[in-house]
Structure formats: structure tokens, C-alpha cells
Amino acid sequence: MMLYPQTNQLRNEISLDGFWKFAKDERNEGDSKGWQHSIPSDREIAVPASWNEQYQDLVHFFHTGWYEKEVIIPHIYKNHQIIVRVGAANYYSRVWFNGNLVGEHEGGHLPFSIDITEFIDWDGPNKIIISVDVRIKPDSLPAGEVENEHIIQKNGFKGQFPRNYYDFFPYGGISRPVSLVVLPKTHIEDVTVVTDIINNSTGQVDFNLTLNQPFTGLVSVMIEKEVEEFSLSNQTSVNGRLTIKDAKFWSMDHPHLYPLTIGLSEEGEKIDQYVLKVGIRTIAIDGDQLLLNGEPIFLRGVGLHEDFAVLGKGMHPAIIVKDMNLLNWLGGNSLRTSHYPYSDEFLNYADKNGILVIGETPFVGFVESHYNSTIEEKAHRVISEMILRDKNHPSIIAWSLANEGNTFVPQADGFYKSLYDHAKSLDQGRPITIVNCLDVEGDVALKHFDFVCINRYYGWYTQPGLLDEACEILNNQLDLCHELFGKPVMVTEFGADAVAGMHMDPPELFSEEYQAEMITRQYEIIRSKAYTIGAHIWVLSDFKTSQNAKRVILNRKGLFTRERQPKLAAHEIKKVWSREEK
Ligand code: GCB
């Protein structure tokens, strides 16, 4: 996984965002018709953004979309390595550069990068073509079934269109930025930092650097006045430690980021530089508590989605700012990237603004048929991609490896243990969880994880309209969780749909009053337990789902509408949260 691109004296990033030519390939005949050289297109589409809401005929287009753009690369980069980087494209992508198939990637929510240096035509425009296939299948992560009706009847959300196994719209296309990354021929390929707090005023940063090829020369690593230098002879990696006196630790109130500056020089000449923003903090589970920098914290916040009208799942900085601003306005301190890894830009913003994030894989709705070695291997690959991309974000304080899989069949035991072990082998510094639904009795997977997360809809899908009963069941379920596992418990989802503008007294389902009452009452119950470490409301804003008799176009469990305007519940929970410390 390459480092997040940056521009400095020795590196550059050329954005390819904007308008691309676009063609629909409904019968998957693009390859045989030579579209890898030139796509037949008379229209343009915006990148980054899902394709679905840009043209009416694309709303329910779930096949392959082809993108094309021409790019001229300045001669000054002739001595460099040039990489095409796609922030994310849903779901399976292939990339051609001047007619050559240069790479492919499966998975809709993580970046991929492809070296195209040897295919560049320095004298002419170069053609980059990307095909993105969004035919979701039972072995896609997350899974669906667009072609085989009976499978969805057995496993998925019954009777929903499109037929995915989860509750958000399977938007297609290039949803995050695309760029050409210009790197020195020898460059810093990866950096891993692990931070620690030695005492009240001393922080420690352990680092590991890897270079793209054997290097002979000087590597310097610096934070403020602390510098370490290494003289390398034909080597590709370096480990070291910096100790920072009078350190400012990263926290919710003071999310201090230190620039860790890494330089490579050869015979006195600087050949590469990368600056990684590092937050010095610790995160740990201790008994029934979650400790940030040694202090107990309670995760108060929301689940959400990358979702907005017209953009679909397209990354737009304004939506990131707005969503984080709303979380802050509510008095929340944390969120979960439900139900897939979010954009790099989102996490960079969280780092800078002291927001605590549970980073989630795209494994939502695993069913029994997923528990086999092929999916396990694929899931390991995705976990590796996610952790390698996100390992250095101080905002990420835990990993969630799955949401609401079927954890009640014997095969789930070994399957989830193997996911846990794999993630732990890549990151020993963060607690790891999965999210249970329905019940904890009979769950065979949760026991492998560091803390227990549950999604509960008492008072909505069960006990509808019966809030007293729902609250009692929630109360008992929480105690049961703790009794069964002896680990800290978090409620990662609870909530109710409310159609903005619907009012009922006394409160009834779908009214703003019912949602507000349910959320505030259930929050107080969760908060009252000594062993709970968090409560996340489902969900920050209304979002688009598949068509389903239970959904009024959108999932309406938002505290805010899809336009990000508050419902009654937002005002009520803000009052509750404002009484708590950050
Ligand atoms: C859940 C899922 C979430 C759904 C939510 C709902 O448990 O994790 O993806 O959107 O319930 O509203 O039903």
C-alpha cells in the first residue's frame, strides 16, 4: 500500500479529478469491442462521484462503467516513477494505460495504485481507461446477488432491489479522487509508526521505514529537534525510535499532530522527502474500561455513511466537514466507519479534529455460505489493505472486522478467530471487535474479540411502540453481554426511523417524537452501566438504501435528514450529551 500522496520539493500529485468520458457496458462486451483503447462515448461524468445519480438511466445501472481521460505528462518527470492512484472505485476495477492492461483491483472502499512509468508516451497525450464493474455477487465483500433470485431469497434482505445483503445502496463508479503520483526513482515507500507515552511529559515514536528499492545513502528522521540519521548500504528498510520531551499528546481536546519528516539523500543531495503527521497517544482496554492516554473514555457518537444526493458515495470535502461539524454540534466524540473503510481525506480530517474512529471493514452481512477458505483468504487481504492504509491515524482507536454476520453457526467460530488473529498480527496496538446482531446467546464469535459490540433495535423491529418494554429488554441484554463475555460492551447501533415533519403525541413509530424519546431513554440506560464503553446512535443522517417495503426511499433513522437538517432527536440528544465531559 503506497503512502497517501503529497506534494513537496521532490514529489508531486497531479489530480485527474473532474470530467471523464463515460460509457455503459450492459453486456460486458467492452473488452471484445476494443474499449480498452477508446470508449464509445458521447457523454461526460464527474469523478469522484458515484455514477448512479448523475444521469437518470444510471440509477439502476449495476454493470460495468468505462471511464476515459487523456493526460499529458510534463517532461520534467522523465526521471521519476509515475503511479496512477485511485482512492476507491466500487467494485472491481481494471486500468489500461495507452491500451496496456496495467492493473486490477477488487473491492470498493480502499485505494489502489499502479505503476505506469514504462507505458508513458512522453510526446503525446496518454489515454487512461478504467472499467468499474459493480455486479455484486455472493462472494463480493460486501456481498449481493444480482443474477440469481433464489440465493437472495434464502440469504439476503428478502425482496429488496437491488439485491444486496446489506442496508445501503450499492452505488457504482469511481467514488474517491484519482491522481498521478510523481515519485523520485528511489523513494520512501512506507512508514509505520507506533507511539507510546513514557511518563507525563515524555512521548515515544517507534518507526519503521521501507524504501521501494535498495538504497545507499543517508536517511534522516526528524520530529522537532529530535533527529535520527542512518547510513544505508544497499538496504531497503530502517527501524528507529525518537523520544520527545515535553510532548503534547494527541487527545480529543488537543489533537496535536507532530510532523515526522523523513529524508533520503545521496552524496549530499536530497532525493526524497515525506512528512507524516503523527499523534502521540495510547489506546487500551483495561478491565471494563477503554483508556485513551491512560484515562477512561466513553465513546459517544454515531454510525454514518458516505452518502449524499447526486454524489452518492463520492468523496466531497464539504460533506466531511459538515458531518464532523454536526457530530461536534451534538456533543459526540466518536464514530464508526459503518460499514466499510472511509476515505483517506475523512480520516485525515478526524486526526486533525480529535475525533475517535472505529475503522470498519466492508464485511457486512456475512451469511453461512461465506465461511469458507476462499472468502477467508479474501477477507484477510482486505483487512491487510485496510490496516496498511490506516495504521498511522491516531484517530483510529479500534478495528471492527465485521458488522452483523451470522455468528450463530459453528463455522463462524474458526472463521472470525482467523480474522481476529490476522488483524492482531498486523496491529497489536488497537483493540479489535466485531458487531453482533439479534442476540448474544448462541454467538460463537464474539468471545475471540477484545470488546463486545451489539446493534439493538428494541422498540423498533421488535417491541414496536412499546418503549417501556424495549428499555427493560435492552437493560437485561446489556447485563447478559457482560455476564457472558466479561469484557467491555458497546452498543454500536440503536435508533428508530423518523420521517422529518411527522409528529405524534403520544409518540408513535416514524414520528420525530418517538425517535427522540427512544434514543434519549436508551442512551441513558447504556450510559448507566459501569462496563459499557460506548453508545453510537444509528445514524447521523438519513441515507439511500435499496428499495424495500421497510424503507421510505431512504433509511430514515438519521438524527439529521439527508440534507443534514436536524430532527427533534438531534436537539434532544444534544441536550443529554452537553451535560457530559468531552
Ligand atoms: C443494522 C445494520 C445497518 C442498518 C440498520 C437498520 O443493524 O447494521 O446497516 O441500516 O440496522 O436501520 O436496520
Coordinates of C-alpha atoms and ligand atoms in Angstrom, one line a residue:
M1 CA 0.0 0.0 0.0
M2 CA 1.6 3.3 -1.0
L3 CA 1.7 6.3 1.3
Y4 CA -1.0 8.9 0.9
P5 CA 0.3 11.2 -1.8
Q6 CA 1.8 14.5 -1.0
T7 CA 3.4 17.4 -3.0
N8 CA 6.7 18.8 -1.9
Q9 CA 10.0 19.8 -3.5
L10 CA 10.6 16.2 -4.6
R11 CA 7.2 14.7 -5.1
N12 CA 4.1 15.8 -6.9
E13 CA 0.5 14.8 -7.3
I14 CA -1.4 15.6 -10.5
S15 CA -5.1 15.4 -10.0
L16 CA -7.2 13.7 -12.6
D17 CA -10.5 14.6 -10.9
G18 CA -13.1 16.4 -12.9
F19 CA -14.9 15.2 -16.1
W20 CA -14.2 11.9 -17.7
K21 CA -15.8 10.3 -20.7
F22 CA -18.2 7.5 -19.6
A23 CA -19.8 4.6 -21.4
K24 CA -22.2 1.9 -20.1
D25 CA -21.4 -1.7 -20.8
E26 CA -24.5 -3.6 -20.1
R27 CA -23.5 -6.8 -21.8
N28 CA -19.9 -6.8 -20.7
E29 CA -18.6 -6.7 -24.2
G30 CA -16.3 -3.7 -23.8
D31 CA -13.1 -5.8 -24.0
S32 CA -14.1 -7.7 -27.1
K33 CA -15.1 -4.4 -28.8
G34 CA -11.8 -2.8 -28.1
W35 CA -12.9 -0.3 -25.4
Q36 CA -9.5 -0.7 -23.7
H37 CA -8.2 1.6 -26.5
S38 CA -11.0 4.0 -26.7
I39 CA -14.5 4.0 -25.3
P40 CA -17.6 4.8 -27.4
S41 CA -18.9 7.8 -25.5
D42 CA -20.8 10.9 -26.1
R43 CA -21.2 12.0 -22.5
E44 CA -19.1 13.0 -19.6
I45 CA -19.3 12.1 -16.0
A46 CA -17.8 13.6 -12.8
V47 CA -15.1 12.0 -10.8
P48 CA -15.1 11.5 -7.9
A49 CA -18.8 10.6 -7.5
S50 CA -20.9 7.5 -7.9
W51 CA -22.4 7.3 -11.4
N52 CA -25.9 6.5 -10.4
E53 CA -27.4 9.9 -9.7
Q54 CA -25.6 11.8 -12.4
Y55 CA -27.9 10.5 -15.2
Q56 CA -31.4 9.0 -14.8
D57 CA -30.6 5.9 -16.8
L58 CA -27.7 5.1 -14.5
V59 CA -29.7 5.0 -11.2
H60 CA -30.2 1.3 -11.5
F61 CA -27.2 0.5 -13.7
F62 CA -25.3 -2.3 -12.0
H63 CA -23.0 -3.5 -14.6
T64 CA -19.6 -2.1 -15.9
G65 CA -18.9 1.5 -16.4
W66 CA -16.0 2.6 -18.5
Y67 CA -14.1 5.8 -17.9
E68 CA -11.6 7.5 -20.2
K69 CA -9.3 10.5 -19.8
E70 CA -6.3 11.9 -21.7
V71 CA -3.3 13.2 -19.8
I72 CA -0.1 14.9 -20.9
I73 CA 2.8 14.3 -18.6
P74 CA 5.5 17.0 -18.3
H75 CA 9.0 16.1 -19.5
I76 CA 10.5 17.2 -16.2
Y77 CA 9.2 14.0 -14.7
K78 CA 11.1 11.7 -17.1
N79 CA 13.4 10.6 -14.3
H80 CA 10.6 9.7 -12.0
Q81 CA 8.3 6.9 -11.2
I82 CA 4.7 7.7 -12.1
I83 CA 1.8 5.9 -10.4
V84 CA -1.9 6.0 -11.1
R85 CA -3.7 6.1 -7.8
V86 CA -7.5 5.6 -7.4
G87 CA -8.8 6.5 -3.9
A88 CA -11.7 3.9 -4.4
A89 CA -13.9 2.5 -7.1
N90 CA -16.8 0.2 -6.5
Y91 CA -16.4 -2.7 -7.0
Y92 CA -14.0 -4.4 -9.4
S93 CA -11.7 -2.2 -11.5
R94 CA -9.2 -2.6 -14.3
V95 CA -6.9 0.0 -15.6
W96 CA -5.5 0.4 -19.1
F97 CA -2.8 2.9 -19.9
N98 CA -2.3 3.6 -23.6
G99 CA -4.0 0.3 -24.4
N100 CA -2.0 -1.8 -21.9
L101 CA -3.7 -3.5 -19.1
V102 CA -1.6 -2.2 -16.2
G103 CA -3.6 -3.4 -13.2
E104 CA -6.8 -4.5 -11.5
H105 CA -8.3 -4.3 -8.1
E106 CA -11.2 -5.9 -6.3
G107 CA -13.0 -4.1 -3.5
G108 CA -14.9 -0.8 -3.4
H109 CA -13.6 1.1 -0.4
L110 CA -9.8 1.1 -0.4
P111 CA -7.3 2.7 -2.7
F112 CA -5.1 1.0 -5.3
S113 CA -2.1 2.3 -7.2
I114 CA -0.4 1.1 -10.4
D115 CA 3.0 1.9 -11.8
I116 CA 2.6 3.2 -15.4
T117 CA 6.1 4.6 -15.9
E118 CA 7.1 2.3 -18.7
F119 CA 3.9 2.9 -20.7
I120 CA 4.1 6.7 -20.9
D121 CA 4.3 8.4 -24.2
W122 CA 6.3 11.5 -23.4
D123 CA 5.4 13.2 -26.6
G124 CA 1.7 12.8 -26.9
P125 CA -1.4 12.7 -24.8
N126 CA -1.7 9.4 -22.9
K127 CA -5.0 7.6 -22.6
I128 CA -6.1 6.2 -19.3
I129 CA -9.1 3.9 -19.2
I130 CA -10.7 2.5 -16.1
S131 CA -13.5 -0.1 -16.2
V132 CA -15.5 -0.5 -13.0
D133 CA -17.8 -3.5 -12.6
V134 CA -20.4 -3.2 -9.9
R135 CA -22.1 -6.6 -10.4
I136 CA -22.3 -7.5 -6.7
K137 CA -22.0 -11.3 -6.2
P138 CA -22.3 -13.6 -3.2
D139 CA -18.5 -13.6 -2.8
S140 CA -18.2 -9.8 -3.2
L141 CA -17.2 -8.0 0.0
P142 CA -19.8 -6.8 0.9
A143 CA -22.0 -9.4 -0.9
G144 CA -25.1 -9.4 -3.0
E145 CA -26.7 -11.3 -5.8
V146 CA -27.9 -9.5 -8.9
E147 CA -28.4 -12.5 -11.1
N148 CA -29.7 -15.4 -9.0
E149 CA -33.0 -14.7 -7.4
H150 CA -33.2 -17.8 -5.2
I151 CA -30.0 -17.1 -3.3
I152 CA -31.2 -13.7 -2.1
Q153 CA -34.5 -15.2 -1.0
K154 CA -32.6 -17.6 1.2
N155 CA -29.8 -15.4 2.5
G156 CA -30.2 -11.7 1.9
F157 CA -32.6 -8.9 2.6
K158 CA -35.7 -10.6 1.2
G159 CA -37.4 -8.8 -1.6
Q160 CA -35.2 -5.8 -1.9
F161 CA -33.9 -4.2 -5.1
P162 CA -31.1 -4.1 -5.8
R163 CA -30.5 -7.4 -4.1
N164 CA -27.6 -6.7 -1.8
Y165 CA -27.1 -8.4 1.6
Y166 CA -27.0 -5.1 3.4
D167 CA -28.9 -1.9 4.0
F168 CA -27.2 0.8 1.9
F169 CA -27.4 1.5 -1.8
P170 CA -24.7 -0.3 -3.9
Y171 CA -23.6 2.8 -5.7
G172 CA -21.1 2.2 -8.6
G173 CA -18.2 4.0 -10.0
I174 CA -15.1 6.0 -9.0
S175 CA -16.0 7.4 -5.7
R176 CA -12.7 8.9 -4.5
P177 CA -10.0 11.1 -6.0
V178 CA -7.9 9.8 -8.9
S179 CA -4.4 11.2 -9.5
L180 CA -1.0 10.6 -11.0
V181 CA 1.6 10.4 -8.3
V182 CA 5.1 11.5 -9.2
L183 CA 7.8 9.9 -7.1
P184 CA 11.6 10.0 -7.2
K185 CA 13.0 6.8 -8.6
T186 CA 14.2 5.8 -5.2
H187 CA 11.7 6.8 -2.6
I188 CA 10.2 6.2 0.8
E189 CA 7.5 3.5 0.1
D190 CA 6.0 3.0 3.5
V191 CA 6.2 4.3 7.1
T192 CA 4.8 2.6 10.2
V193 CA 4.7 4.4 13.5
V194 CA 3.8 3.1 16.9
T195 CA 3.6 5.7 19.7
D196 CA 3.8 5.3 23.4
I197 CA 3.6 7.5 26.5
I198 CA 6.6 7.0 28.8
N199 CA 5.6 9.4 31.5
N200 CA 3.5 12.6 31.9
S201 CA 5.8 14.6 29.7
T202 CA 7.6 12.1 27.5
G203 CA 6.4 10.5 24.3
Q204 CA 8.0 7.9 22.2
V205 CA 7.7 7.2 18.5
D206 CA 8.9 3.9 17.1
F207 CA 9.2 4.0 13.3
N208 CA 9.8 1.5 10.5
L209 CA 10.5 2.8 7.0
T210 CA 10.7 0.9 3.8
L211 CA 12.1 2.1 0.5
N212 CA 11.0 0.9 -2.9
Q213 CA 14.5 -0.4 -3.8
P214 CA 17.9 -1.0 -2.2
F215 CA 19.4 2.4 -1.3
T216 CA 22.9 3.5 -0.4
G217 CA 23.0 6.9 1.3
L218 CA 21.6 8.8 4.2
V219 CA 18.2 8.5 5.8
S220 CA 17.1 11.2 8.3
V221 CA 14.1 11.0 10.5
M222 CA 13.1 14.1 12.5
I223 CA 10.4 15.3 14.9
E224 CA 11.0 18.9 16.0
K225 CA 14.6 19.0 17.2
E226 CA 15.0 15.2 17.6
V227 CA 16.8 13.7 14.7
E228 CA 18.0 10.2 13.9
E229 CA 20.3 9.5 11.0
F230 CA 21.1 6.2 9.3
S231 CA 23.7 5.4 6.8
L232 CA 22.4 2.7 4.5
S233 CA 24.3 0.5 2.2
N234 CA 22.2 -1.3 -0.3
Q235 CA 19.3 -1.6 2.2
T236 CA 15.5 -1.2 1.9
S237 CA 14.4 -0.7 5.5
V238 CA 15.2 1.2 8.7
N239 CA 13.8 0.9 12.2
G240 CA 14.3 3.5 14.9
R241 CA 12.9 5.4 17.9
L242 CA 12.5 9.0 18.7
T243 CA 11.9 10.2 22.3
I244 CA 10.0 13.5 22.6
K245 CA 10.4 15.5 25.8
D246 CA 7.7 17.9 26.9
A247 CA 5.5 16.1 24.5
K248 CA 2.0 17.2 23.5
F249 CA -0.1 14.1 23.4
W250 CA -2.9 13.6 20.9
S251 CA -6.3 13.8 22.5
M252 CA -9.9 14.8 21.8
D253 CA -9.4 18.3 23.2
H254 CA -5.9 18.8 21.9
P255 CA -5.4 16.7 18.8
H256 CA -1.7 17.7 18.4
L257 CA 0.0 16.3 15.3
Y258 CA 3.8 16.3 15.0
P259 CA 5.3 16.4 11.6
L260 CA 7.6 13.4 11.3
T261 CA 10.0 14.4 8.5
I262 CA 11.8 11.7 6.6
G263 CA 14.5 12.5 4.1
L264 CA 16.7 10.5 1.8
S265 CA 20.0 11.9 0.5
E266 CA 22.6 10.6 -1.8
E267 CA 26.0 12.2 -1.9
G268 CA 24.8 15.3 -0.2
E269 CA 21.8 15.8 -2.4
K270 CA 18.3 15.3 -1.1
I271 CA 16.4 12.8 -3.3
D272 CA 13.1 12.2 -1.4
Q273 CA 11.2 13.6 1.5
Y274 CA 7.9 12.6 3.1
V275 CA 6.2 14.2 6.1
L276 CA 3.9 12.0 8.1
K277 CA 1.6 13.6 10.7
V278 CA 1.9 11.7 13.9
G279 CA -0.3 11.9 17.0
I280 CA 1.4 10.5 20.2
R281 CA -1.3 8.6 22.1
T282 CA -2.1 5.3 23.6
I283 CA -5.3 3.3 23.5
A284 CA -6.0 0.2 25.6
I285 CA -8.7 -1.9 27.1
D286 CA -8.2 -2.3 30.8
G287 CA -10.7 -4.5 32.6
D288 CA -14.1 -3.0 31.7
Q289 CA -12.7 0.3 30.6
L290 CA -11.3 1.9 27.4
L291 CA -8.3 4.1 28.1
L292 CA -7.1 6.9 25.9
N293 CA -3.7 8.1 27.2
G294 CA -4.4 6.1 30.3
E295 CA -7.7 7.9 31.1
P296 CA -11.1 6.2 30.8
I297 CA -13.3 7.4 27.9
F298 CA -16.8 6.8 26.8
L299 CA -17.5 6.7 23.1
R300 CA -20.5 8.9 22.5
G301 CA -21.4 9.2 18.8
V302 CA -22.9 7.8 15.7
G303 CA -22.7 5.4 12.9
L304 CA -22.9 7.0 9.5
H305 CA -22.5 6.5 5.7
E306 CA -20.6 8.1 3.0
D307 CA -23.8 9.2 1.3
F308 CA -25.3 12.4 -0.2
A309 CA -27.7 13.3 -3.0
V310 CA -26.2 13.4 -6.5
L311 CA -22.7 12.5 -5.2
G312 CA -23.8 9.1 -4.0
K313 CA -20.7 7.7 -2.3
G314 CA -18.5 10.4 -3.9
M315 CA -15.9 11.9 -1.6
H316 CA -16.5 15.6 -1.2
P317 CA -14.6 17.6 1.4
A318 CA -17.7 19.7 2.2
I319 CA -19.7 16.6 3.3
I320 CA -16.8 15.5 5.5
V321 CA -16.6 19.0 7.1
K322 CA -20.4 19.1 7.6
D323 CA -20.7 15.6 9.1
M324 CA -17.9 16.1 11.6
N325 CA -19.3 19.5 12.4
L326 CA -22.7 18.0 13.1
L327 CA -21.2 15.3 15.3
N328 CA -19.3 18.1 17.2
W329 CA -22.5 20.2 17.5
L330 CA -24.3 17.2 19.0
G331 CA -21.5 16.9 21.6
G332 CA -20.4 13.5 20.2
N333 CA -16.7 12.4 20.3
S334 CA -16.6 9.3 18.1
L335 CA -18.0 7.4 15.1
R336 CA -17.7 4.1 13.4
T337 CA -16.9 3.9 9.6
S338 CA -20.0 1.8 9.1
H339 CA -19.9 -0.4 7.0
Y340 CA -16.6 0.0 5.1
P341 CA -13.3 1.9 5.3
Y342 CA -13.9 5.6 4.7
S343 CA -11.8 7.9 2.5
D344 CA -8.3 8.9 3.4
E345 CA -9.5 12.5 3.5
F346 CA -12.1 11.7 6.1
L347 CA -9.5 10.1 8.4
N348 CA -7.0 12.9 7.9
Y349 CA -9.8 15.3 9.0
A350 CA -10.6 13.2 12.0
D351 CA -6.9 13.2 13.0
K352 CA -6.8 17.0 12.9
N353 CA -10.0 17.4 14.8
G354 CA -9.6 14.9 17.6
I355 CA -12.5 12.6 16.6
L356 CA -12.2 9.0 17.7
V357 CA -12.9 6.4 15.0
I358 CA -13.7 2.7 14.9
G359 CA -12.5 1.7 11.5
E360 CA -14.7 -1.0 10.0
T361 CA -14.1 -3.5 7.2
P362 CA -16.6 -3.9 4.4
F363 CA -17.7 -7.2 5.8
V364 CA -21.4 -6.6 6.4
G365 CA -24.0 -9.3 6.4
F366 CA -21.8 -12.4 6.2
V367 CA -24.0 -15.5 5.9
E368 CA -23.3 -19.1 6.5
S369 CA -22.1 -19.7 2.9
H370 CA -19.3 -17.2 3.4
Y371 CA -17.5 -19.2 6.0
N372 CA -15.1 -21.0 3.7
S373 CA -11.4 -20.7 3.0
T374 CA -11.8 -18.7 -0.3
I375 CA -13.7 -15.9 1.4
E376 CA -11.4 -16.1 4.5
E377 CA -8.4 -15.5 2.3
K378 CA -10.1 -12.6 0.5
A379 CA -11.1 -11.2 3.9
H380 CA -7.5 -11.4 5.1
R381 CA -6.4 -9.5 2.0
V382 CA -9.0 -6.7 2.7
I383 CA -8.0 -6.5 6.3
S384 CA -4.4 -6.1 5.3
E385 CA -5.2 -3.4 2.8
M386 CA -7.2 -1.5 5.4
I387 CA -4.7 -1.8 8.2
L388 CA -1.8 -1.0 6.0
R389 CA -3.6 2.1 4.7
D390 CA -4.9 3.3 8.1
K391 CA -2.3 2.1 10.7
N392 CA -0.8 5.6 11.3
H393 CA -4.0 7.5 12.0
P394 CA -4.2 8.5 15.7
S395 CA -8.0 9.0 15.3
I396 CA -8.4 5.2 14.6
I397 CA -8.7 3.7 18.1
A398 CA -10.1 0.3 17.3
W399 CA -10.9 -2.0 14.4
S400 CA -14.3 -3.6 13.7
L401 CA -13.8 -6.6 11.5
A402 CA -17.5 -7.3 10.6
N403 CA -21.0 -6.0 11.1
E404 CA -23.9 -8.3 11.8
G405 CA -22.6 -11.5 10.3
N406 CA -24.4 -14.7 11.1
T407 CA -22.3 -15.6 14.2
F408 CA -24.6 -18.4 15.3
V409 CA -23.4 -21.3 13.2
P410 CA -20.4 -23.5 14.3
Q411 CA -18.3 -22.5 11.3
A412 CA -18.4 -18.8 12.4
D413 CA -16.1 -19.7 15.4
G414 CA -13.0 -20.5 13.4
F415 CA -13.7 -18.0 10.7
Y416 CA -13.9 -15.0 12.9
K417 CA -11.0 -16.2 15.1
S418 CA -8.8 -16.3 11.9
L419 CA -9.9 -12.7 11.1
Y420 CA -9.0 -11.6 14.6
D421 CA -5.6 -13.3 14.6
H422 CA -4.8 -11.9 11.2
A423 CA -5.7 -8.3 12.2
K424 CA -3.8 -8.7 15.5
S425 CA -0.7 -9.9 13.7
L426 CA -0.7 -6.6 11.7
D427 CA -1.6 -4.3 14.6
Q428 CA -1.0 -5.1 18.3
G429 CA -1.8 -1.6 19.3
R430 CA -5.5 -1.3 18.9
P431 CA -8.5 -3.2 20.3
I432 CA -10.4 -5.3 17.8
T433 CA -14.1 -6.1 17.7
I434 CA -17.0 -7.4 15.6
V435 CA -20.6 -6.2 15.8
N436 CA -23.2 -8.7 16.9
C437 CA -26.9 -8.5 16.0
L438 CA -30.0 -10.1 17.4
D439 CA -28.7 -11.9 20.4
V440 CA -25.5 -12.8 22.3
E441 CA -26.7 -16.2 23.5
G442 CA -25.5 -18.7 21.0
D443 CA -23.0 -16.3 19.4
V444 CA -19.8 -18.3 18.8
A445 CA -17.5 -15.5 17.5
L446 CA -17.6 -12.6 20.0
K447 CA -15.6 -14.4 22.6
H448 CA -12.5 -14.0 20.4
F449 CA -12.6 -10.2 20.4
D450 CA -11.2 -7.5 22.8
F451 CA -14.6 -5.9 23.4
V452 CA -18.2 -6.7 22.6
C453 CA -20.3 -4.6 20.2
I454 CA -24.0 -5.1 19.7
N455 CA -26.6 -3.5 17.5
R456 CA -30.1 -3.4 19.1
Y457 CA -33.4 -2.2 17.8
Y458 CA -35.7 -2.9 20.7
G459 CA -38.7 -0.6 20.3
W460 CA -38.4 -0.7 16.5
Y461 CA -38.0 -4.0 14.8
T462 CA -39.1 -5.8 18.0
Q463 CA -41.4 -4.3 20.6
P464 CA -42.6 -1.6 18.2
G465 CA -44.3 1.2 20.0
L466 CA -43.6 -0.4 23.4
L467 CA -40.8 1.7 24.8
D468 CA -41.0 0.7 28.4
E469 CA -40.7 -3.0 27.5
A470 CA -38.0 -2.2 25.0
C471 CA -35.9 -0.4 27.6
E472 CA -36.2 -3.2 30.0
I473 CA -35.1 -5.7 27.4
L474 CA -32.1 -3.5 26.5
N475 CA -31.2 -3.3 30.1
N476 CA -31.2 -7.0 30.6
Q477 CA -29.4 -7.7 27.3
L478 CA -26.6 -5.4 28.3
D479 CA -26.1 -7.2 31.6
L480 CA -26.2 -10.6 29.8
C481 CA -23.5 -9.5 27.4
H482 CA -21.2 -8.5 30.2
E483 CA -22.0 -11.7 32.2
L484 CA -21.3 -13.9 29.2
F485 CA -18.1 -12.4 28.0
G486 CA -16.7 -10.5 30.9
K487 CA -15.5 -7.8 28.5
P488 CA -16.4 -4.1 28.0
V489 CA -19.6 -3.7 26.0
M490 CA -20.5 -1.1 23.4
V491 CA -23.8 -0.5 21.6
T492 CA -22.8 0.3 18.1
E493 CA -26.3 0.9 16.8
F494 CA -29.7 1.8 18.3
G495 CA -32.3 4.0 16.8
A496 CA -35.6 4.5 15.1
D497 CA -36.8 5.8 11.7
A498 CA -38.4 9.2 11.8
V499 CA -39.8 10.9 8.7
A500 CA -38.9 14.6 9.2
G501 CA -42.0 16.6 9.8
M502 CA -44.1 13.6 11.1
H503 CA -45.4 14.4 14.6
M504 CA -47.5 12.3 17.0
D505 CA -48.5 12.8 20.6
P506 CA -48.3 10.3 22.3
P507 CA -45.3 9.3 20.2
E508 CA -45.7 6.5 17.5
L509 CA -43.3 4.8 15.1
F510 CA -41.9 7.1 12.3
S511 CA -42.7 10.3 14.3
E512 CA -39.9 12.6 15.4
E513 CA -41.1 12.4 19.0
Y514 CA -40.8 8.6 19.0
Q515 CA -37.3 8.6 17.7
A516 CA -36.3 11.3 20.2
E517 CA -37.8 9.5 23.2
M518 CA -36.4 6.1 22.2
I519 CA -32.8 7.4 21.7
T520 CA -32.6 9.5 24.8
R521 CA -34.1 6.8 27.1
Q522 CA -31.9 4.1 25.6
Y523 CA -28.8 6.2 25.7
E524 CA -29.3 6.8 29.5
I525 CA -29.6 3.0 30.1
I526 CA -26.5 2.2 28.2
R527 CA -24.6 5.0 29.9
S528 CA -25.6 3.9 33.3
K529 CA -23.6 0.7 33.2
A530 CA -20.1 0.6 34.6
Y531 CA -19.0 -1.9 31.9
T532 CA -20.1 0.0 28.8
I533 CA -17.5 1.9 26.8
G534 CA -19.7 3.5 24.2
A535 CA -23.1 4.2 22.6
H536 CA -23.4 5.1 18.9
I537 CA -26.8 6.1 17.6
W538 CA -27.8 4.8 14.2
V539 CA -27.4 7.0 12.3
L540 CA -26.1 10.5 11.7
S541 CA -28.2 11.3 8.6
D542 CA -30.8 9.6 6.5
F543 CA -29.2 7.7 3.7
K544 CA -30.1 5.9 0.5
T545 CA -30.9 2.2 0.6
S546 CA -32.1 -0.5 -1.8
Q547 CA -35.9 -0.4 -2.4
N548 CA -37.6 -2.3 0.3
A549 CA -41.1 -2.2 1.9
K550 CA -39.5 -1.1 5.2
R551 CA -37.8 1.9 3.7
V552 CA -39.4 5.2 2.6
I553 CA -36.8 5.8 -0.2
L554 CA -34.2 6.4 2.4
N555 CA -33.3 4.7 5.7
R556 CA -34.8 7.4 7.9
K557 CA -33.0 6.7 11.2
G558 CA -30.9 9.8 10.8
L559 CA -30.7 12.4 13.6
F560 CA -30.5 14.7 10.5
T561 CA -32.2 14.5 7.2
R562 CA -30.1 13.6 4.1
E563 CA -29.7 17.3 3.6
R564 CA -28.2 17.4 7.1
Q565 CA -31.0 19.4 8.8
P566 CA -31.8 18.3 12.4
K567 CA -34.8 16.3 13.5
L568 CA -36.2 16.6 17.1
A569 CA -33.9 13.7 18.2
A570 CA -30.8 15.7 17.3
H571 CA -31.8 18.6 19.6
E572 CA -32.7 16.2 22.4
I573 CA -29.5 14.1 22.3
K574 CA -27.5 17.3 22.1
K575 CA -29.0 18.3 25.5
V576 CA -28.1 15.0 27.0
W577 CA -24.5 15.0 25.6
S578 CA -23.8 18.6 26.6
R579 CA -24.1 17.5 30.2
E580 CA -21.2 15.1 29.8
E581 CA -17.5 15.8 29.7
K582 CA -15.8 15.5 26.4
Ligands
GCB1 C1 -28.5 -2.7 11.3 C2 -27.4 -2.5 10.3 C3 -27.5 -1.2 9.5 C4 -28.9 -0.9 9.1 C5 -29.7 -0.8 10.4 C6 -31.2 -0.5 10.1 O1 -28.4 -3.4 12.2 O2 -26.1 -2.7 10.8 O3 -26.7 -1.3 8.3 O4 -29.1 0.2 8.3 O5 -29.6 -2.0 11.1 O6 -31.6 0.6 10.1 O7 -32.0 -1.5 10.0

